[in-house]
Amino acid sequence: DLIVRYFQANPMFDRNGEPIRVRQLSFPPPPVFRFQHRLKAVPLAWTERAMEWLMDRGLAASWVSRLRRRVAALRAGLDKLYHYGELYEPYLNLDCRFLVDETMRLYEWLSPADRRRFNFDVSRINWRHYMQVHIAGVKKHILKIERAGTLEVDDEDAARQASVSTIFDLLVATADRLPDSVALQMKRGDAWVRMTFAELRDAATAIGDRLRRLGLEKGDRVVLWSENQPAWGAAYMGAASIGLVVVPLDAQTWHREVWSTARFTEARAILASPACFAEFTAEELAANERERHPIPLLDVEDGGRPFDRQEYPRSTRPVLAETPGPAPEVHPDDPASIIFTTGTAVDPRGAVHTHRNFLNNLFGISRVLSVSEKDRFLSVLPLYHALEFTCGFLAPIHHGGTVT
């Protein structure tokens, strides 16, 4: 009742500027809530697929494209509602009560001066005031809605988000939209090395094919050990495109730690830059060569091709199949990366991140970090950091910006 009264006094507005009428809240059981969501989501998905089918065959007029964007926006809004429903479901369905006896005994034990200083008398909570502060805080800091407003979803951005379910999808969508725009660039000496979105997509696809010809399969781990450079992005996207789990490492990681990480994660390959590869000692390379299944060593700057060292034929001259096998289907909840934390008190720990983890983070950031295809990003932090990877790599790729 207090929530309804809050929104009656502080209404949200629809697209036409009219106050949205708030009805009395009801909280159906989780199975009912999920069934109601499917009743709305499935027809929208069918409609969107039908319009995509028409557009792919050139049978649709321009109004169909506009309608598809609108349907994508409705799906995005419905998915957002479902997300918050699942997020808060435990709070609504927990059949329990909080006991405050001990808290009250502690409060009564305090002196009058301390009671004024530490005022946590739960019997005096003003729930109406609490709702005024709590809902306003959720709108401002969680939903990013200032004062009265509407939770509208931008049609164009919603359509892009709805068509993306994996990290590689981000690149494919932008390459289709802006094939000749520069995605990644780096100055080497006096010359610039640039990759357009179409070139980055094609390079990633070629790397993915090469990794499959090497025998790698969906779910296999690969270590990515390189400096920030366009080839890093191509290597990551290539691995992600076929469902491999990338273990990115700082280019300054000690070479022995690289081998330890590769063994711990049971990596099937190490993608390294020539400078990083040069850090491996002859003893380490020889030891890898003697393994029953040596880890292939691949050159990031040469499209993921083996380093080709005569003295290490099994690890740098592996036999590749003539053609890659069938491309695997990658899903949002498949692991995308294992990122190792660092600290002074404990050993590094690997945190597994799925495609959905990264994309949800990206889309959430995009609501407050306005990015367009005209923006230029200067990548300073190492890309193996989740922050730089999301904000300084995925964000500009999603929106069509350029990373230097």
Coordinates of C-alpha atoms in Angstrom, one line a residue, residues 28-389:
P28 CA 2.0 -14.3 -7.8
P29 CA 4.0 -17.5 -6.9
P30 CA 7.2 -17.9 -8.9
P31 CA 5.7 -20.6 -11.3
V32 CA 2.8 -18.3 -12.1
F33 CA 5.1 -15.3 -12.7
R34 CA 7.3 -17.3 -15.1
F35 CA 4.3 -18.7 -16.9
Q36 CA 2.9 -15.1 -17.4
H37 CA 6.3 -14.0 -18.7
R38 CA 6.3 -16.8 -21.3
L39 CA 2.8 -15.9 -22.4
K40 CA 4.1 -12.5 -23.4
A41 CA 7.7 -13.3 -24.4
V42 CA 7.0 -16.2 -26.8
P43 CA 4.7 -14.4 -29.1
L44 CA 7.1 -11.4 -29.3
A45 CA 10.0 -13.8 -30.1
W46 CA 7.9 -15.4 -32.9
T47 CA 7.0 -12.1 -34.3
E48 CA 10.6 -10.9 -34.3
R49 CA 11.8 -14.1 -36.0
A50 CA 9.0 -13.7 -38.7
M51 CA 10.1 -10.1 -39.4
E52 CA 13.8 -11.2 -39.6
W53 CA 12.8 -13.9 -42.1
L54 CA 11.0 -11.4 -44.3
M55 CA 13.9 -8.9 -44.1
D56 CA 16.5 -11.5 -44.9
R57 CA 14.7 -12.4 -48.1
G58 CA 14.1 -8.7 -49.1
L59 CA 10.3 -9.1 -48.7
A60 CA 9.8 -6.4 -46.1
A61 CA 9.2 -2.7 -46.4
S62 CA 11.0 -0.1 -44.3
W63 CA 8.1 -0.1 -41.9
V64 CA 8.8 -3.7 -40.9
S65 CA 12.3 -2.7 -39.9
R66 CA 10.9 0.1 -37.7
L67 CA 8.3 -2.4 -36.2
R68 CA 11.1 -4.9 -35.5
R69 CA 13.0 -2.3 -33.5
R70 CA 9.8 -1.6 -31.5
V71 CA 9.3 -5.3 -30.9
A72 CA 12.9 -5.6 -29.8
A73 CA 12.4 -2.7 -27.3
L74 CA 9.3 -4.4 -25.9
R75 CA 11.3 -7.6 -25.5
A76 CA 14.1 -5.7 -23.8
G77 CA 11.6 -4.1 -21.4
L78 CA 9.9 -7.5 -20.7
D79 CA 13.3 -9.1 -20.1
K80 CA 14.2 -6.3 -17.7
L81 CA 11.0 -6.9 -15.8
Y82 CA 11.7 -10.6 -15.6
H83 CA 15.2 -10.0 -14.4
Y84 CA 14.0 -7.8 -11.5
G85 CA 11.3 -10.3 -10.8
E86 CA 13.8 -13.1 -10.4
L87 CA 16.2 -10.9 -8.5
Y88 CA 13.6 -9.9 -5.8
E89 CA 11.7 -13.2 -5.8
P90 CA 13.4 -14.5 -2.6
Y91 CA 12.4 -11.4 -0.7
L92 CA 8.7 -11.8 -1.7
N93 CA 8.4 -15.6 -1.0
L94 CA 10.5 -16.2 2.1
D95 CA 8.2 -17.3 4.8
C96 CA 10.1 -15.9 7.7
R97 CA 10.1 -13.1 10.2
F98 CA 13.1 -11.2 11.7
L99 CA 13.3 -11.3 15.5
V100 CA 14.4 -8.0 17.0
D101 CA 14.5 -9.0 20.7
E102 CA 18.3 -9.0 21.0
T103 CA 18.5 -5.7 19.1
M104 CA 15.9 -4.1 21.4
R105 CA 17.7 -5.4 24.5
L106 CA 21.0 -3.9 23.2
Y107 CA 19.2 -0.6 22.6
E108 CA 17.7 -0.5 26.1
W109 CA 21.1 -1.3 27.6
L110 CA 22.5 2.0 26.1
S111 CA 22.6 5.2 28.1
P112 CA 20.2 8.0 27.0
A113 CA 23.1 9.8 25.4
D114 CA 24.2 6.8 23.4
R115 CA 20.5 6.1 22.4
R116 CA 20.4 9.6 20.8
R117 CA 23.8 9.0 19.1
F118 CA 23.0 5.4 17.9
N119 CA 19.3 5.6 17.2
F120 CA 18.4 2.1 16.0
D121 CA 15.1 1.6 17.8
V122 CA 13.4 -0.5 15.2
S123 CA 10.0 0.1 16.9
R124 CA 10.2 3.7 15.8
I125 CA 10.9 3.1 12.0
N126 CA 8.7 5.4 9.9
W127 CA 7.9 3.0 7.0
R128 CA 6.3 5.8 5.0
H129 CA 9.5 7.9 5.2
Y130 CA 11.6 4.7 4.5
M131 CA 9.7 4.1 1.2
Q132 CA 10.1 7.7 0.2
V133 CA 13.9 7.4 0.6
H134 CA 14.3 3.8 -0.6
I135 CA 12.3 4.0 -3.8
A136 CA 13.8 7.3 -4.7
G137 CA 17.2 5.8 -4.2
V138 CA 16.4 2.7 -6.3
K139 CA 15.2 5.0 -9.2
K140 CA 18.2 7.2 -9.0
H141 CA 21.1 4.8 -8.4
I142 CA 19.8 1.4 -9.7
L143 CA 17.4 2.3 -12.5
K144 CA 19.2 5.6 -13.3
I145 CA 15.9 7.6 -13.4
E146 CA 16.1 11.1 -12.0
R147 CA 13.0 12.5 -10.3
A148 CA 9.8 11.7 -12.2
G149 CA 10.5 9.8 -15.4
T150 CA 9.9 6.8 -17.5
L151 CA 11.8 3.6 -17.9
E152 CA 11.7 3.8 -21.7
V153 CA 14.1 1.7 -23.7
D154 CA 15.8 3.2 -26.8
D155 CA 14.5 1.4 -29.8
E156 CA 17.7 1.3 -31.8
D157 CA 19.9 0.2 -28.8
A158 CA 17.3 -2.3 -27.7
A159 CA 17.3 -3.9 -31.1
R160 CA 21.0 -4.2 -31.0
Q161 CA 21.0 -5.7 -27.5
A162 CA 18.2 -8.1 -28.4
S163 CA 20.2 -9.5 -31.3
V164 CA 23.3 -10.1 -29.2
S165 CA 23.7 -13.2 -26.9
T166 CA 27.4 -13.7 -27.0
I167 CA 30.5 -11.6 -27.1
F168 CA 31.3 -12.5 -30.7
D169 CA 27.7 -11.4 -31.6
L170 CA 28.7 -7.8 -30.6
L171 CA 31.4 -7.8 -33.3
V172 CA 29.3 -9.4 -36.0
A173 CA 26.4 -6.9 -35.4
T174 CA 28.7 -3.9 -35.6
A175 CA 30.6 -5.3 -38.6
D176 CA 27.3 -5.6 -40.4
R177 CA 26.4 -2.1 -39.5
L178 CA 29.7 -0.3 -39.9
P179 CA 32.0 -2.6 -41.9
D180 CA 34.5 0.1 -43.0
S181 CA 34.8 2.0 -39.7
V182 CA 38.0 1.6 -37.7
A183 CA 37.6 -0.7 -34.7
L184 CA 41.1 -1.0 -33.4
Q185 CA 44.3 0.9 -34.2
M186 CA 47.8 1.1 -32.9
K187 CA 50.9 3.1 -33.9
R188 CA 54.0 1.0 -34.5
G189 CA 57.0 3.3 -35.1
D190 CA 55.9 5.8 -37.7
A191 CA 53.1 3.6 -39.1
W192 CA 49.5 3.0 -37.9
V193 CA 48.2 -0.6 -37.8
R194 CA 44.4 -0.4 -38.2
M195 CA 41.6 -3.0 -38.3
T196 CA 38.1 -2.1 -39.5
F197 CA 35.1 -3.9 -37.9
A198 CA 34.8 -6.1 -41.0
E199 CA 38.6 -6.9 -40.9
L200 CA 38.4 -7.7 -37.2
R201 CA 35.4 -10.0 -37.7
D202 CA 37.2 -11.8 -40.6
A203 CA 40.4 -12.1 -38.6
A204 CA 38.6 -13.5 -35.6
T205 CA 36.7 -16.0 -37.8
A206 CA 40.0 -17.1 -39.3
I207 CA 41.6 -17.6 -35.9
G208 CA 38.6 -19.5 -34.7
D209 CA 38.8 -21.8 -37.7
R210 CA 42.5 -22.3 -37.1
L211 CA 41.9 -23.2 -33.5
R212 CA 39.3 -25.8 -34.5
R213 CA 41.6 -27.3 -37.1
L214 CA 44.1 -27.6 -34.2
G215 CA 41.5 -29.8 -32.5
L216 CA 40.2 -27.4 -29.9
E217 CA 36.6 -27.8 -28.9
K218 CA 34.0 -25.7 -27.1
G219 CA 34.8 -25.4 -23.4
D220 CA 38.5 -25.8 -23.9
R221 CA 40.7 -23.2 -22.1
V222 CA 43.3 -21.1 -23.9
V223 CA 45.8 -18.7 -22.3
L224 CA 46.1 -15.3 -23.9
W225 CA 49.4 -13.7 -23.0
S226 CA 50.1 -10.5 -24.8
E227 CA 50.4 -6.7 -24.7
N228 CA 47.4 -4.5 -25.6
Q229 CA 47.2 -4.5 -29.4
P230 CA 44.7 -5.1 -32.2
A231 CA 45.9 -8.7 -32.5
W232 CA 44.8 -9.2 -28.8
G233 CA 41.3 -8.3 -29.7
A234 CA 41.2 -10.6 -32.8
A235 CA 42.6 -13.5 -30.8
Y236 CA 40.1 -13.1 -28.0
M237 CA 37.2 -12.7 -30.4
G238 CA 38.4 -15.7 -32.4
A239 CA 38.5 -17.9 -29.4
A240 CA 35.1 -16.6 -28.1
S241 CA 33.5 -17.2 -31.5
I242 CA 33.9 -21.0 -31.1
G243 CA 33.1 -21.2 -27.4
L244 CA 36.6 -21.4 -26.0
V245 CA 37.3 -20.1 -22.5
V246 CA 40.0 -17.4 -22.6
V247 CA 42.4 -17.1 -19.7
P248 CA 43.9 -13.6 -20.2
L249 CA 47.2 -12.8 -18.5
D250 CA 49.2 -9.6 -18.0
A251 CA 52.0 -9.3 -20.5
Q252 CA 54.3 -8.8 -17.5
T253 CA 53.3 -12.1 -15.9
W254 CA 56.4 -14.1 -14.9
H255 CA 56.9 -16.8 -17.5
R256 CA 56.9 -19.6 -14.9
E257 CA 53.5 -18.3 -13.7
V258 CA 52.2 -18.6 -17.2
W259 CA 53.0 -22.3 -17.3
S260 CA 51.5 -22.8 -13.9
T261 CA 48.3 -21.1 -15.0
A262 CA 48.2 -23.1 -18.2
R263 CA 48.6 -26.4 -16.2
F264 CA 46.1 -25.3 -13.5
T265 CA 43.4 -24.5 -16.1
E266 CA 44.3 -27.4 -18.3
A267 CA 44.8 -25.0 -21.2
R268 CA 44.8 -26.6 -24.7
A269 CA 46.9 -23.8 -26.2
I270 CA 48.9 -20.6 -25.3
L271 CA 48.3 -17.6 -27.5
A272 CA 51.3 -15.3 -27.0
S273 CA 52.9 -12.3 -28.6
P274 CA 56.4 -12.7 -29.9
A275 CA 57.8 -10.5 -27.1
C276 CA 56.0 -12.7 -24.5
F277 CA 57.0 -15.9 -26.2
A278 CA 60.7 -14.8 -26.0
E279 CA 60.3 -14.9 -22.2
F280 CA 60.0 -18.7 -22.1
T281 CA 63.3 -20.4 -21.3
A282 CA 64.8 -23.2 -23.4
E283 CA 64.3 -25.5 -20.5
E284 CA 60.6 -24.7 -20.2
L285 CA 60.0 -25.1 -23.9
A286 CA 61.9 -28.4 -23.9
A287 CA 59.9 -29.7 -20.9
N288 CA 56.7 -28.8 -22.7
E289 CA 57.9 -30.6 -25.8
R290 CA 58.5 -33.8 -23.7
E291 CA 54.9 -33.8 -22.3
R292 CA 52.6 -36.5 -23.6
H293 CA 50.3 -33.8 -24.9
P294 CA 52.5 -30.6 -25.3
I295 CA 50.6 -27.3 -25.2
P296 CA 50.6 -25.7 -28.7
L297 CA 52.3 -22.3 -28.7
L298 CA 50.6 -19.9 -31.1
D299 CA 51.6 -16.4 -32.3
V300 CA 48.9 -13.8 -31.6
E301 CA 50.5 -11.4 -34.1
D302 CA 50.4 -14.0 -36.9
G303 CA 46.7 -14.8 -36.8
G304 CA 47.1 -17.6 -34.2
R305 CA 49.5 -19.6 -36.3
P306 CA 52.1 -21.8 -34.5
F307 CA 55.4 -20.1 -33.8
D308 CA 57.3 -22.7 -36.0
R309 CA 60.5 -23.4 -34.2
Q310 CA 62.5 -26.3 -35.6
E311 CA 63.8 -27.5 -32.2
Y312 CA 60.2 -27.7 -30.8
P313 CA 58.2 -29.4 -33.6
R314 CA 55.4 -30.9 -31.4
S315 CA 54.4 -27.6 -29.8
T316 CA 55.3 -25.1 -32.5
R317 CA 54.6 -27.2 -35.6
P318 CA 51.5 -29.1 -34.7
V319 CA 49.5 -30.9 -37.4
L320 CA 46.3 -29.0 -38.4
A321 CA 43.3 -30.7 -39.9
E322 CA 42.6 -29.8 -43.6
T323 CA 39.2 -28.3 -42.7
P324 CA 37.7 -27.4 -39.3
G325 CA 34.8 -29.4 -37.9
P326 CA 31.3 -28.1 -37.5
A327 CA 31.1 -24.8 -35.8
P328 CA 29.7 -25.2 -32.2
E329 CA 26.7 -23.2 -31.0
V330 CA 27.8 -20.8 -28.2
H331 CA 25.2 -19.9 -25.6
P332 CA 25.0 -16.9 -23.2
D333 CA 25.6 -18.9 -20.1
D334 CA 28.7 -20.6 -21.5
P335 CA 32.0 -19.5 -19.8
A336 CA 33.9 -16.8 -21.7
S337 CA 36.8 -16.0 -19.5
I338 CA 38.7 -17.1 -16.4
I339 CA 40.2 -14.0 -14.9
F340 CA 42.7 -14.5 -12.1
T341 CA 42.7 -12.1 -9.2
T342 CA 45.9 -10.9 -7.7
G343 CA 46.7 -10.0 -4.1
T344 CA 49.4 -9.9 -1.5
A345 CA 47.8 -12.1 1.1
V346 CA 46.4 -15.0 -0.9
D347 CA 47.2 -17.0 -4.0
P348 CA 45.6 -15.9 -7.3
R349 CA 42.0 -17.2 -7.7
G350 CA 40.3 -17.7 -11.0
A351 CA 36.9 -16.1 -11.5
V352 CA 34.8 -17.6 -14.2
H353 CA 32.8 -15.1 -16.3
T354 CA 30.1 -16.1 -18.8
H355 CA 29.1 -14.3 -22.0
R356 CA 26.0 -13.2 -20.2
N357 CA 28.0 -11.8 -17.3
F358 CA 30.0 -9.6 -19.6
L359 CA 27.1 -8.5 -21.7
N360 CA 24.9 -7.6 -18.8
N361 CA 27.7 -5.6 -17.3
L362 CA 28.2 -3.9 -20.7
F363 CA 24.5 -3.1 -21.2
G364 CA 24.3 -1.7 -17.7
I365 CA 27.3 0.5 -18.2
S366 CA 25.9 1.7 -21.6
R367 CA 23.0 3.2 -19.8
V368 CA 25.2 5.7 -18.0
L369 CA 28.3 5.8 -20.3
S370 CA 27.1 7.4 -23.5
V371 CA 29.1 6.0 -26.4
S372 CA 28.6 6.5 -30.1
E373 CA 30.4 5.5 -33.3
K374 CA 32.0 9.0 -33.3
D375 CA 33.9 8.3 -30.0
R376 CA 37.6 7.4 -29.7
F377 CA 38.9 5.4 -26.8
L378 CA 42.5 5.4 -25.6
S379 CA 43.2 2.0 -24.1
V380 CA 45.6 2.5 -21.2
L381 CA 44.7 -0.2 -18.7
P382 CA 45.6 -3.8 -19.6
L383 CA 42.9 -5.6 -21.4
Y384 CA 43.1 -8.7 -19.2
H385 CA 41.4 -6.5 -16.5
A386 CA 37.6 -6.9 -16.5
L387 CA 37.1 -3.1 -16.3
E388 CA 39.2 -2.3 -19.3
F389 CA 37.9 -5.3 -21.2

